[in-house]
mmCIF file of C-alpha atoms and ligand atoms in Angstrom:
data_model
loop_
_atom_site.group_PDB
_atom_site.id
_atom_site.type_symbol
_atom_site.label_atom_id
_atom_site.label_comp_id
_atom_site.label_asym_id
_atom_site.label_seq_id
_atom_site.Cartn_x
_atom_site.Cartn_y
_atom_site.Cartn_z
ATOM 1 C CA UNK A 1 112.162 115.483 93.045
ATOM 2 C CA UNK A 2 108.782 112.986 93.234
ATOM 3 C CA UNK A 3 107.327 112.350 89.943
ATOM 4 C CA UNK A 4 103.683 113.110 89.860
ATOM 5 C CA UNK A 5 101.420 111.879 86.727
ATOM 6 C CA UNK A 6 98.388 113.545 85.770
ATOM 7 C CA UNK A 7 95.883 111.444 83.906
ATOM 8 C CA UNK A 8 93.479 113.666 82.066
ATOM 9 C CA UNK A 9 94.833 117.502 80.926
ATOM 10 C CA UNK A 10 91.535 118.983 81.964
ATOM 11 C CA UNK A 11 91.170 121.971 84.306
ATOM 12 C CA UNK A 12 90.989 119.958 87.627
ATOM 13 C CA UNK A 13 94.046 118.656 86.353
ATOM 14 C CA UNK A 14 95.629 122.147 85.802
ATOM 15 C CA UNK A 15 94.268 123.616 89.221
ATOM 16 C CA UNK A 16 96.674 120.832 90.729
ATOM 17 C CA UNK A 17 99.130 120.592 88.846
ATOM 18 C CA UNK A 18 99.463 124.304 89.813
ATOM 19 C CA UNK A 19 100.172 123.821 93.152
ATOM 20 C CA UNK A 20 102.206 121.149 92.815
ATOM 21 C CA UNK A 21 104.721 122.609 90.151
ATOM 22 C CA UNK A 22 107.081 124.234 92.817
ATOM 23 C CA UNK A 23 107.762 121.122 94.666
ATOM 24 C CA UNK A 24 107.303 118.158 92.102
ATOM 25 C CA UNK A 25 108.101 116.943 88.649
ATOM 26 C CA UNK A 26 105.128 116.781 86.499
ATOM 27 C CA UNK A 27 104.354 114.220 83.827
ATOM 28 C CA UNK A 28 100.793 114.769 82.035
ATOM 29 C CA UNK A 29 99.098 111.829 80.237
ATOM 30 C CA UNK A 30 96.351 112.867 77.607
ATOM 31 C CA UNK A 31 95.006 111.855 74.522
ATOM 32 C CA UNK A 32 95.896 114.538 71.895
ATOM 33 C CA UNK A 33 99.642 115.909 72.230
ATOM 34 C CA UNK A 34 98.733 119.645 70.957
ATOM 35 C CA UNK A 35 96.176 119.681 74.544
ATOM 36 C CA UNK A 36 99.342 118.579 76.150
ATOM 37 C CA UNK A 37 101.770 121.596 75.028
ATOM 38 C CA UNK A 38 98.794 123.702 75.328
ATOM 39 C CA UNK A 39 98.587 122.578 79.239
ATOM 40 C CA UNK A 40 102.168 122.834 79.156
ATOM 41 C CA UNK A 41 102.228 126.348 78.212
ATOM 42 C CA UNK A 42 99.612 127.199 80.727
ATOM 43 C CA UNK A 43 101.527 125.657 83.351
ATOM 44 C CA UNK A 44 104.596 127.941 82.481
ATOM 45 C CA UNK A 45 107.457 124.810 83.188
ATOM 46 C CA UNK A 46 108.394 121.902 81.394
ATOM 47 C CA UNK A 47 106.227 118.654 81.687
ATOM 48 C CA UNK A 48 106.798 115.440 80.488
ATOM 49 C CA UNK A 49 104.127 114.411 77.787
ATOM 50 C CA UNK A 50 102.865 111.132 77.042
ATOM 51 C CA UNK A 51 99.837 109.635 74.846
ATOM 52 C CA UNK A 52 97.556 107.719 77.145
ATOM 53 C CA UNK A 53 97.301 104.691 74.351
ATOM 54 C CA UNK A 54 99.245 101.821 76.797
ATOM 55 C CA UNK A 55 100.873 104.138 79.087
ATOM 56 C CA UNK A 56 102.622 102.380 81.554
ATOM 57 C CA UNK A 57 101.888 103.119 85.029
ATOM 58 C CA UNK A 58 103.804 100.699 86.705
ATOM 59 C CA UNK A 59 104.861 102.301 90.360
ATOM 60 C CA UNK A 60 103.801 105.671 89.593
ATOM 61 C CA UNK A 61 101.980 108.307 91.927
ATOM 62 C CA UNK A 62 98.801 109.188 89.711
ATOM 63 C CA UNK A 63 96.941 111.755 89.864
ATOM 64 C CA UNK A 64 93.212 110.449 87.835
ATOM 65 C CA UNK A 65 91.590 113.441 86.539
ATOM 66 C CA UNK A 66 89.545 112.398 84.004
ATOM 67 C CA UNK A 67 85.326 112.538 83.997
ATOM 68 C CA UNK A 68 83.307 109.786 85.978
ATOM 69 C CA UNK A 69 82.071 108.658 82.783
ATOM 70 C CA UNK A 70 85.510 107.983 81.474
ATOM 71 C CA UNK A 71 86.977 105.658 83.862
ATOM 72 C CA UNK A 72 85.928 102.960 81.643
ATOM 73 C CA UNK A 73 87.289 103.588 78.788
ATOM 74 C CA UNK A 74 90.435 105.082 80.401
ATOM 75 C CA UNK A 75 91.125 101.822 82.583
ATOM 76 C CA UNK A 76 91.304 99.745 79.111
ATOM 77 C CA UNK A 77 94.090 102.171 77.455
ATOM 78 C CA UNK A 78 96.444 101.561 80.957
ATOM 79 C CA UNK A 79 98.946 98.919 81.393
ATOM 80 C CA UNK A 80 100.956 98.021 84.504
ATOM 81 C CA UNK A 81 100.140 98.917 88.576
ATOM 82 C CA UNK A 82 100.414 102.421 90.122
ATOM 83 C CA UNK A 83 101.571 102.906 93.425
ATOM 84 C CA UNK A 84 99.080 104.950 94.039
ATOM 85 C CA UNK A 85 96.039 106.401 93.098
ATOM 86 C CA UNK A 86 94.667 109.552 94.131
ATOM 87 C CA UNK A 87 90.884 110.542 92.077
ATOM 88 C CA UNK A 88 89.528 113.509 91.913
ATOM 89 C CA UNK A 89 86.197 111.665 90.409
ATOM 90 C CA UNK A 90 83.450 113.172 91.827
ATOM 91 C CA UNK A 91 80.981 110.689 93.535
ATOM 92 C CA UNK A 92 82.854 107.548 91.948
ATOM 93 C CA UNK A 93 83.109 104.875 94.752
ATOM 94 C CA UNK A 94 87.058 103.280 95.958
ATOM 95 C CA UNK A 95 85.117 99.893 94.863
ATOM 96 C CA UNK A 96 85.052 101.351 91.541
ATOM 97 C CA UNK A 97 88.061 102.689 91.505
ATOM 98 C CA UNK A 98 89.801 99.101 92.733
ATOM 99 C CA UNK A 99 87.783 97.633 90.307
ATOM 100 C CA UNK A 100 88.653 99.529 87.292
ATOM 101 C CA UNK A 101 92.174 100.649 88.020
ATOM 102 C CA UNK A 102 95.735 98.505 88.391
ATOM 103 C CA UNK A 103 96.892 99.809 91.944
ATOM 104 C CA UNK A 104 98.102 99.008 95.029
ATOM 105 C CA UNK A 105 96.316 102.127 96.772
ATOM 106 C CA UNK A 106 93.529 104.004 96.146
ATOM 107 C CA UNK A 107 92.854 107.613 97.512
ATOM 108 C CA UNK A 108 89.490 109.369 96.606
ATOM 109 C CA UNK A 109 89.806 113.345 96.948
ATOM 110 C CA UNK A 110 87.025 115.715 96.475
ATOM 111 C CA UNK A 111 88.458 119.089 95.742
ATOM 112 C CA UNK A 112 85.636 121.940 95.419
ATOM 113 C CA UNK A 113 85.489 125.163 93.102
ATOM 114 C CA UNK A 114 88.385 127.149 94.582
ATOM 115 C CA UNK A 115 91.000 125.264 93.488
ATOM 116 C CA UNK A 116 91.594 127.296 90.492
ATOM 117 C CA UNK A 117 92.379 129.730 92.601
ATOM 118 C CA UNK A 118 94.858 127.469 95.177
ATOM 119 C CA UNK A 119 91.988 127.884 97.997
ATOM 120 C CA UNK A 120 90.146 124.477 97.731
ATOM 121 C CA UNK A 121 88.318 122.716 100.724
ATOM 122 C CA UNK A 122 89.450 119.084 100.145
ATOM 123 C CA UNK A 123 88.712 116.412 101.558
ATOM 124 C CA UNK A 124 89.883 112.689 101.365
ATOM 125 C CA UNK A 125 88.693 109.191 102.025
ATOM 126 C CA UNK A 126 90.520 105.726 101.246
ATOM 127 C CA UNK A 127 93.887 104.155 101.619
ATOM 128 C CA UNK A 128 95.139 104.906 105.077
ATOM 129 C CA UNK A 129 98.618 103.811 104.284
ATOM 130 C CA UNK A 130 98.773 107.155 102.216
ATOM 131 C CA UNK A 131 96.781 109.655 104.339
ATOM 132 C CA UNK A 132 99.658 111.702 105.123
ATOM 133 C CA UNK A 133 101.028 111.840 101.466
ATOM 134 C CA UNK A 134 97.273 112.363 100.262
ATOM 135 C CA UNK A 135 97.482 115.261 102.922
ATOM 136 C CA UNK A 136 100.299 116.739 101.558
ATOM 137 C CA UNK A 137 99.861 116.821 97.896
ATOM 138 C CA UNK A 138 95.910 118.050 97.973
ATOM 139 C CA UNK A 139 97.298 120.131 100.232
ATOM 140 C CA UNK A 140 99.229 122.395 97.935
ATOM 141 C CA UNK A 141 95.640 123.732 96.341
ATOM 142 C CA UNK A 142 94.202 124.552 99.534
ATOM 143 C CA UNK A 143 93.251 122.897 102.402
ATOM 144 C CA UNK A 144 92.285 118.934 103.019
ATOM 145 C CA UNK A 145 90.600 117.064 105.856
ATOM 146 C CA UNK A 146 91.133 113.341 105.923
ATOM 147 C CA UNK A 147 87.174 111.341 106.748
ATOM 148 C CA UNK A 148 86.792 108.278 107.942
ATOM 149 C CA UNK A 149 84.163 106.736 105.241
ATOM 150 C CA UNK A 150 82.656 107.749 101.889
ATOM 151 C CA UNK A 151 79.313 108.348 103.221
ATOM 152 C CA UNK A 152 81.169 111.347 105.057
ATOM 153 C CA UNK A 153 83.022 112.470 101.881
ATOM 154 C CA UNK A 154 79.349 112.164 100.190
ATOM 155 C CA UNK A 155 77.974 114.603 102.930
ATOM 156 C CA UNK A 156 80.979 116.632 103.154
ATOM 157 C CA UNK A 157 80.586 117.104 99.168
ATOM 158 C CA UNK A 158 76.924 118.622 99.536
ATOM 159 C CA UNK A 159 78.632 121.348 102.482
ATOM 160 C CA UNK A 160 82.105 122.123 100.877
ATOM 161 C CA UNK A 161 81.241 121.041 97.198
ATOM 162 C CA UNK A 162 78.185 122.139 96.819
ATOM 163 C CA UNK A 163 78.761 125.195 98.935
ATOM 164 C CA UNK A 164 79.738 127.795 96.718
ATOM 165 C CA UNK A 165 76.641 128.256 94.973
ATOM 166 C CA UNK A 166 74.711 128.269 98.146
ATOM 167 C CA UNK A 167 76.939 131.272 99.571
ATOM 168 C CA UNK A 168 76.481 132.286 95.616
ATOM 169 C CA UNK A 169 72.746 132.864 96.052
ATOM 170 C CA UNK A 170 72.819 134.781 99.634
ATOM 171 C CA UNK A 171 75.742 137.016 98.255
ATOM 172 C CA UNK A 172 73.358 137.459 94.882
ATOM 173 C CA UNK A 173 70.440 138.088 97.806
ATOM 174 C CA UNK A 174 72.132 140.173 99.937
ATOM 175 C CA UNK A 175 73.474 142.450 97.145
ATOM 176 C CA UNK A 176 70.181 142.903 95.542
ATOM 177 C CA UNK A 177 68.724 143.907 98.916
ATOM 178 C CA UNK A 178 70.828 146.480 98.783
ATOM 179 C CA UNK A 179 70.197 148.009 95.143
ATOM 180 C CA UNK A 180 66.825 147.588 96.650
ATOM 181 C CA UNK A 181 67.130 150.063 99.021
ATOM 182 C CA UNK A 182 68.712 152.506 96.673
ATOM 183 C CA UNK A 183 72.707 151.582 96.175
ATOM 184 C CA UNK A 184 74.035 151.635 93.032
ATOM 185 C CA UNK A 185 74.723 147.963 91.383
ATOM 186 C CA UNK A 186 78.963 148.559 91.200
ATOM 187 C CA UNK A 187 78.561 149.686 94.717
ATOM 188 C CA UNK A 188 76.727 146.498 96.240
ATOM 189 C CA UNK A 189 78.685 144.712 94.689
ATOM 190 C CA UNK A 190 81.839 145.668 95.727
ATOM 191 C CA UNK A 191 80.964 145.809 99.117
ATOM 192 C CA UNK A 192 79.516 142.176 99.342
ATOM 193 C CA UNK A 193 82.629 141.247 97.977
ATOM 194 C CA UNK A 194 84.805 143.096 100.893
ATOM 195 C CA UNK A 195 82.061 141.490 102.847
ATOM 196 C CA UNK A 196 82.728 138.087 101.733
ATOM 197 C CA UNK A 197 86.453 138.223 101.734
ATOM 198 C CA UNK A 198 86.596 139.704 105.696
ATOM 199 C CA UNK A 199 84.115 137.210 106.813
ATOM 200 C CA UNK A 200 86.073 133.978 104.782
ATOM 201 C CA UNK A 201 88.991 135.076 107.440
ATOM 202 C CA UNK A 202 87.390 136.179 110.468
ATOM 203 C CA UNK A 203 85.250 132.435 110.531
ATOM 204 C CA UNK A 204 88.055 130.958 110.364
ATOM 205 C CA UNK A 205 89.040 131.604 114.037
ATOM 206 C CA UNK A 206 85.578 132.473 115.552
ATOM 207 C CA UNK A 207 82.256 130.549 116.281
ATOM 208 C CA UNK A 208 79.566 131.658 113.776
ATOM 209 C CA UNK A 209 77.077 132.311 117.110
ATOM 210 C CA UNK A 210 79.680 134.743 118.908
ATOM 211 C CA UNK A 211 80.736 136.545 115.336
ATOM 212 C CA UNK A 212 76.922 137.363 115.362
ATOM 213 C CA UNK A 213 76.387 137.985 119.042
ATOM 214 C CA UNK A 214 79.519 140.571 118.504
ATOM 215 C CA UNK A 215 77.825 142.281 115.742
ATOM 216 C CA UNK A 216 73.999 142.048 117.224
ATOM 217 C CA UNK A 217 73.006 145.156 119.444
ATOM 218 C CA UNK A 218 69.856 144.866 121.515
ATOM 219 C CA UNK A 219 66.916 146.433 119.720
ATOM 220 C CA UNK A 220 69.268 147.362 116.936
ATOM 221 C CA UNK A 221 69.529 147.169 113.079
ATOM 222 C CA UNK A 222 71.060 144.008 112.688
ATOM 223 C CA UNK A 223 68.923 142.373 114.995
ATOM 224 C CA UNK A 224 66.364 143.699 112.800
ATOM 225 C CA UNK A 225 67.929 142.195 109.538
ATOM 226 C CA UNK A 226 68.528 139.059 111.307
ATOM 227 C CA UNK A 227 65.112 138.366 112.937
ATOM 228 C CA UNK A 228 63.608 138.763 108.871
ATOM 229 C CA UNK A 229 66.355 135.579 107.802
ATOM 230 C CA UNK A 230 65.108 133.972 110.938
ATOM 231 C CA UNK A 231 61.093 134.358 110.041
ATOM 232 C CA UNK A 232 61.817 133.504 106.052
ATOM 233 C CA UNK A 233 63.547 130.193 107.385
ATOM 234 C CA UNK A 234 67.575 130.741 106.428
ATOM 235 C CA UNK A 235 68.585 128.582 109.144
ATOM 236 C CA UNK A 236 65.995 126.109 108.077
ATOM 237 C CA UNK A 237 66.661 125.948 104.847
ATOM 238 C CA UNK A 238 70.167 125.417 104.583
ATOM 239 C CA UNK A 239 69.736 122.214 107.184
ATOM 240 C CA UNK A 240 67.712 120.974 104.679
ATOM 241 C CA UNK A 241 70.117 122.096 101.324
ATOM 242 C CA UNK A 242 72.725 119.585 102.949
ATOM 243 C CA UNK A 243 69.643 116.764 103.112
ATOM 244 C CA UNK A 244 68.664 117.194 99.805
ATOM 245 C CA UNK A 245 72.055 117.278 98.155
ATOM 246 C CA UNK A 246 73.362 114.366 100.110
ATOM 247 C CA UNK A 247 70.675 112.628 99.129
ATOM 248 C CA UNK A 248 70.388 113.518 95.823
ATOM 249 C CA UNK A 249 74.453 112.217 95.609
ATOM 250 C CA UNK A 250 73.227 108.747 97.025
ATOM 251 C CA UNK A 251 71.079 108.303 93.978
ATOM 252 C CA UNK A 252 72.984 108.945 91.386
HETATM 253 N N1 NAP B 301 85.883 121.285 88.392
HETATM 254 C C1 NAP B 301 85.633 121.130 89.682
HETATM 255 O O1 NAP B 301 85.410 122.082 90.448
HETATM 256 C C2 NAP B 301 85.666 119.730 90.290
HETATM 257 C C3 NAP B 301 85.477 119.580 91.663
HETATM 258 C C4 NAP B 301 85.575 118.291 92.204
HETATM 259 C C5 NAP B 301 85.829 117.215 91.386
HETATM 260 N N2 NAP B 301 85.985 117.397 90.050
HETATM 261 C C6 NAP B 301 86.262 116.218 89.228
HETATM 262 O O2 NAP B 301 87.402 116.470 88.444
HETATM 263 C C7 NAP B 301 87.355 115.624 87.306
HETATM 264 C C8 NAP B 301 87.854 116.386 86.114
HETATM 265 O O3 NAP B 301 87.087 117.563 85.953
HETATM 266 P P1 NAP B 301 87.595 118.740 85.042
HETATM 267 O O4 NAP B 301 86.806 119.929 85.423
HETATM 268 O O5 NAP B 301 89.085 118.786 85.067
HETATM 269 O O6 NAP B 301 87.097 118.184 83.610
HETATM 270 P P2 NAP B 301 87.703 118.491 82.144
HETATM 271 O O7 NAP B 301 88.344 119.830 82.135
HETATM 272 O O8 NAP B 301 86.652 118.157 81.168
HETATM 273 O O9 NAP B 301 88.861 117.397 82.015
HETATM 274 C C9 NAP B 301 88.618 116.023 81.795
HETATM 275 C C10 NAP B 301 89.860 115.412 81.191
HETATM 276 O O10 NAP B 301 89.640 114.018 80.972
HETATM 277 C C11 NAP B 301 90.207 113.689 79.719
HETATM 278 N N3 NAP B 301 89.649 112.494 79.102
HETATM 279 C C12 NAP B 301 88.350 112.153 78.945
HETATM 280 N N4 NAP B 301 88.261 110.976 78.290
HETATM 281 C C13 NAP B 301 89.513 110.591 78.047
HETATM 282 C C14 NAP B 301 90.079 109.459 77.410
HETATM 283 N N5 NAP B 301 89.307 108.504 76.908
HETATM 284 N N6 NAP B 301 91.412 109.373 77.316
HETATM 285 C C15 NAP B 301 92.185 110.357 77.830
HETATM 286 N N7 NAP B 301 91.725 111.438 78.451
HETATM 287 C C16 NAP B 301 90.403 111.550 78.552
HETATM 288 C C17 NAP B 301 89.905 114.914 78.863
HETATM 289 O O11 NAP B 301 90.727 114.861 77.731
HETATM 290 P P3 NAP B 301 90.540 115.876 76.486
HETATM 291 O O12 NAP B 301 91.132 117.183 76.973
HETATM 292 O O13 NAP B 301 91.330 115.255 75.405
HETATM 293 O O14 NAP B 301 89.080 115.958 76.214
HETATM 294 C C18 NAP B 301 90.258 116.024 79.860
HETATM 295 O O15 NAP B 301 91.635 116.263 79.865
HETATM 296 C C19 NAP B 301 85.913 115.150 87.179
HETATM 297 O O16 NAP B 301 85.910 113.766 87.467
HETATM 298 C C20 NAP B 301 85.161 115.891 88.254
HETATM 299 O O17 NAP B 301 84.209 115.048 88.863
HETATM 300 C C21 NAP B 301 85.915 118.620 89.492
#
């Protein structure tokens, strides 16, 4: 079985490490040994453990899940050169990665919110030499796509990244509009779940224009509901959520 070494025990870490547990051997580098066990135990196999304090990770497939701010103070506490890199560091550059880290490859991968639960919308920049293996592993928690450049993984961040609290608030919306109307909290709320799970499934085969055209009578009440997201500027608006979050990534 591959060897694949965690660096950082965090929860990005975990979410991974997760999907990966069936197929690979895991080794976990962290700073305090009882975070280790306790990662171990939530894991439910056996790891191997080591201290990060000169770890050696001479020809080793890492997995760098540690904070932005970190990488720093991470890269001095490393000895030898990976084979490979693969960073789950939000909005931290390859450059910086190449310059911090001792490798012979570097992968960025931008995993979003549903990886804790396996279902993440990856996606992956760097390295072509290791596309395919980059494919594979950040595979396991969901699904990947491979872009050509960071600026797309930087836009790509404010759709699939960003994305979950901007289907957040219109689930939040949409729910409330209900209670609204007269339905009981538990009730809207269980329904815009149902909602949200059949749609998740049904967009994943069919254009969002003829899913709406196939639920849109003429004259009728959806067209109704529709025409008020159309005057208060949905469509609008969410062009302009992917502007301002891309951008907003640029600058920091
Ligand atoms: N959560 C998400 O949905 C998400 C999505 C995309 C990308 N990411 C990226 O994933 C990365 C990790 O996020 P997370 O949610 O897993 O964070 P987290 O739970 O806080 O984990 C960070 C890990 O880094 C370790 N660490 C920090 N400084 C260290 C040092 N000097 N030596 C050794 N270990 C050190 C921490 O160790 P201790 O446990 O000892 O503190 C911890 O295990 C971040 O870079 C983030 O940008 C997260």
């Amino acid at each position: 079985m591959t060897t694949i070494t965690f660096i950082g025990n965090g929860n990005m870490a975990l979410s991974i490490a997760q999907g990966l547990k069936e197929n690979y051997k895991i080794e976990v580098v962290g700073r305090d040994l009882k975070k280790l066990q306790i990662f171990e135990s939530a894991l439910g196999i056996k790891i191997d453990k080591a201290l990060i304090k000169d770890f050696d990770m001479q020809d080793k497939t890492i997995l760098f899940c540690v904070k932005p701010a970190n990488i720093e103070e991470v890269a001095t506490l490393l000895k030898g050169k990976a084979r490979v890199i693969y960073s789950v560091l939000a909005g931290t550059s390859l450059e910086k990665l190449r310059s911090n880290l001792n490798t012979n490859a570097v992968v960025r991968t931008m995993p979003n919110l549903a990886a804790s639960v396996q279902k993440s919308m990856t996606t992956l920049t760097g390295d072509t030499a290791f596309r395919a293996e980059a494919e594979e592993i950040l595979g396991s928690i969901g699904t990947t796509r491979w872009l050509g450049s960071e600026k797309e993984i930087d836009i790509a961040t404010a759709l699939a990244g960003s994305g979950p609290a901007y289907l957040a608030l219109m689930a939040e919306a949409l729910a409330d509009g209900a209670v609204k109307q007269g339905l009981k909290r538990d009730d809207a709320m269980a329904i815009m779940r149902g909602l949200f799970g059949g749609f998740g499934e049904l967009i994943q085969d069919i254009h969002p224009a003829l899913l709406k055209d196939g639920v849109m009578s003429p004259g009728g009440t959806t067209a109704a509901g529709y025409g008020a997201l159309e005057d208060g500027n949905v469509r609008a608006s969410c062009i302009d959520a992917i502007e301002k979050a891309y951008k907003r990534a640029l600058e920091l």
